[in-house]
Amino acid sequence: MAGTVVVPTATAAPLPVPGATSPDGSKLVSVTKTGDRQLNIEVRSAAMNKVIPLSVILPKDRSAPRPTLYLLNGAGGGEDAATWERQTDVVKFFSDKNVNVITPNAGAYSYYTDWERTDKVLGKPLWSTFLGKELPTIIDQAFSTTGRNAIAGISSSASSVLNLAVEHPGLYRAVGAYSGCAASSSPAGQAYVRLVVESRGGANVTNMWGRYPGPNWSAHDALVTAPKLRGTSLYISSGSGLPGKYDNQADLRPGADLGSQIILGGPIEAATNACTHQLAERLGQLKIPATFHFPDGGTHSWGYWEDELHRSWPQLGRAIGA
């Protein structure tokens, strides 16, 4: 007799609800659906005593636990228009991928690090505590993840993701760092940090890592702490600073100005390129495997970072089983 074979269909897990907590009392306080597979969530950080807004892209198939990519915005921390979701195809890119993508939309000019002292402008950011201890516990609970994480960032956050991997061993299996300057304790690196924190953020950089040069600056310099990156899958890139394929009027991203992108973004990218070559040399000396990509052209701008996320994803995804 002929029979009918019924093939079970995958059942998506229910959307997370507020309530997940971390051991220190941080808590998921709100969940709002904003798209087919997009959420806005809010997490109260006990360490900073404030509510942090985050964007979430859900996996294509939520019938099983999935890994997580923490994707950091740049200097503005997502508090401005310079965000992955507004400036790139990140939602479309991850539409066929089985990974939770989590992006904080706060932390402007903080370097996503734990500050030593309270600042008159920024208060006392404790982002390493939040991203390394509070948030992953809550995300793993609320989204039933596999517990396998990667982290990626651009510009100043490209330095932050390396530091976070060092400060929280084993938490991130892979790191993507696009157009950052890891050498924070060098004169050039200190100048770059001051440009972000002081010139743009109006804060006092000595409240972050103390007076420079000093031990806490060295502790946040990936050239110094490079041995602690061993065992992490690393993808690191920077353009040359010369005008490239996206440096034209037709390819400008929202809010961008072509003159500024070339005149300001070119030298900034050239500086991060020099820093990134230094890191490549250092990791090579230590025989720590890493993928480095140095395109011939490219300014410090979103078109190139979108490309680098695309290019790095197979490596990052493979490391976390996505």
mmCIF file of N, CA and C in Angstrom, residues 113 162-164 166-167 182 184-185 209 214-226 228:
data_model
loop_
_atom_site.group_PDB
_atom_site.id
_atom_site.type_symbol
_atom_site.label_atom_id
_atom_site.label_comp_id
_atom_site.label_asym_id
_atom_site.label_seq_id
_atom_site.Cartn_x
_atom_site.Cartn_y
_atom_site.Cartn_z
ATOM 1 N N THR A 113 35.318 50.335 26.487
ATOM 2 C CA THR A 113 36.241 49.843 27.494
ATOM 3 C C THR A 113 35.753 50.243 28.881
ATOM 4 N N LEU A 162 39.608 43.738 19.653
ATOM 5 C CA LEU A 162 40.829 43.016 20.008
ATOM 6 C C LEU A 162 41.039 43.048 21.511
ATOM 7 N N ASN A 163 40.820 44.219 22.124
ATOM 8 C CA ASN A 163 40.969 44.324 23.573
ATOM 9 C C ASN A 163 39.955 43.462 24.310
ATOM 10 N N LEU A 164 38.721 43.427 23.819
ATOM 11 C CA LEU A 164 37.695 42.611 24.463
ATOM 12 C C LEU A 164 38.044 41.129 24.406
ATOM 13 N N VAL A 166 41.040 39.925 24.397
ATOM 14 C CA VAL A 166 42.129 39.727 25.351
ATOM 15 C C VAL A 166 41.589 39.701 26.779
ATOM 16 N N GLU A 167 40.669 40.608 27.074
ATOM 17 C CA GLU A 167 40.174 40.756 28.442
ATOM 18 C C GLU A 167 39.213 39.650 28.864
ATOM 19 N N ALA A 182 45.509 49.308 16.450
ATOM 20 C CA ALA A 182 45.676 48.513 17.664
ATOM 21 C C ALA A 182 46.764 49.051 18.581
ATOM 22 N N SER A 184 47.693 51.294 20.654
ATOM 23 C CA SER A 184 47.194 52.436 21.420
ATOM 24 C C SER A 184 48.232 53.077 22.324
ATOM 25 N N SER A 185 49.312 52.369 22.653
ATOM 26 C CA SER A 185 50.301 52.953 23.558
ATOM 27 C C SER A 185 51.421 53.682 22.821
ATOM 28 N N TRP A 209 42.040 55.567 30.509
ATOM 29 C CA TRP A 209 43.132 54.648 30.822
ATOM 30 C C TRP A 209 44.249 55.304 31.624
ATOM 31 N N GLY A 214 51.187 55.039 29.977
ATOM 32 C CA GLY A 214 51.012 54.423 31.282
ATOM 33 C C GLY A 214 50.639 52.967 31.139
ATOM 34 N N PRO A 215 50.597 52.239 32.244
ATOM 35 C CA PRO A 215 50.372 50.785 32.169
ATOM 36 C C PRO A 215 49.031 50.395 31.573
ATOM 37 N N ASN A 216 47.983 51.190 31.823
ATOM 38 C CA ASN A 216 46.678 50.809 31.286
ATOM 39 C C ASN A 216 46.589 51.057 29.782
ATOM 40 N N TRP A 217 47.392 51.979 29.266
ATOM 41 C CA TRP A 217 47.462 52.172 27.817
ATOM 42 C C TRP A 217 48.148 50.961 27.177
ATOM 43 N N SER A 218 49.196 50.481 27.797
ATOM 44 C CA SER A 218 49.872 49.281 27.276
ATOM 45 C C SER A 218 48.978 48.058 27.376
ATOM 46 N N ALA A 219 48.177 48.001 28.449
ATOM 47 C CA ALA A 219 47.277 46.860 28.626
ATOM 48 C C ALA A 219 46.177 46.828 27.573
ATOM 49 N N HIS A 220 45.954 47.966 26.894
ATOM 50 C CA HIS A 220 44.950 48.032 25.827
ATOM 51 C C HIS A 220 45.592 48.244 24.460
ATOM 52 N N ASP A 221 46.794 47.772 24.324
ATOM 53 C CA ASP A 221 47.533 47.833 23.068
ATOM 54 C C ASP A 221 47.718 46.404 22.582
ATOM 55 N N ALA A 222 47.060 46.040 21.491
ATOM 56 C CA ALA A 222 47.094 44.655 21.018
ATOM 57 C C ALA A 222 48.470 44.218 20.548
ATOM 58 N N LEU A 223 49.355 45.172 20.244
ATOM 59 C CA LEU A 223 50.724 44.787 19.927
ATOM 60 C C LEU A 223 51.436 44.271 21.171
ATOM 61 N N VAL A 224 51.085 44.845 22.318
ATOM 62 C CA VAL A 224 51.675 44.425 23.592
ATOM 63 C C VAL A 224 51.033 43.130 24.083
ATOM 64 N N THR A 225 49.733 43.044 23.959
ATOM 65 C CA THR A 225 49.004 41.888 24.491
ATOM 66 C C THR A 225 48.792 40.796 23.445
ATOM 67 N N ALA A 226 49.434 40.917 22.311
ATOM 68 C CA ALA A 226 49.224 39.989 21.191
ATOM 69 C C ALA A 226 49.310 38.510 21.567
ATOM 70 N N LYS A 228 48.093 36.981 23.904
ATOM 71 C CA LYS A 228 46.815 36.541 24.439
ATOM 72 C C LYS A 228 45.759 36.335 23.346
#
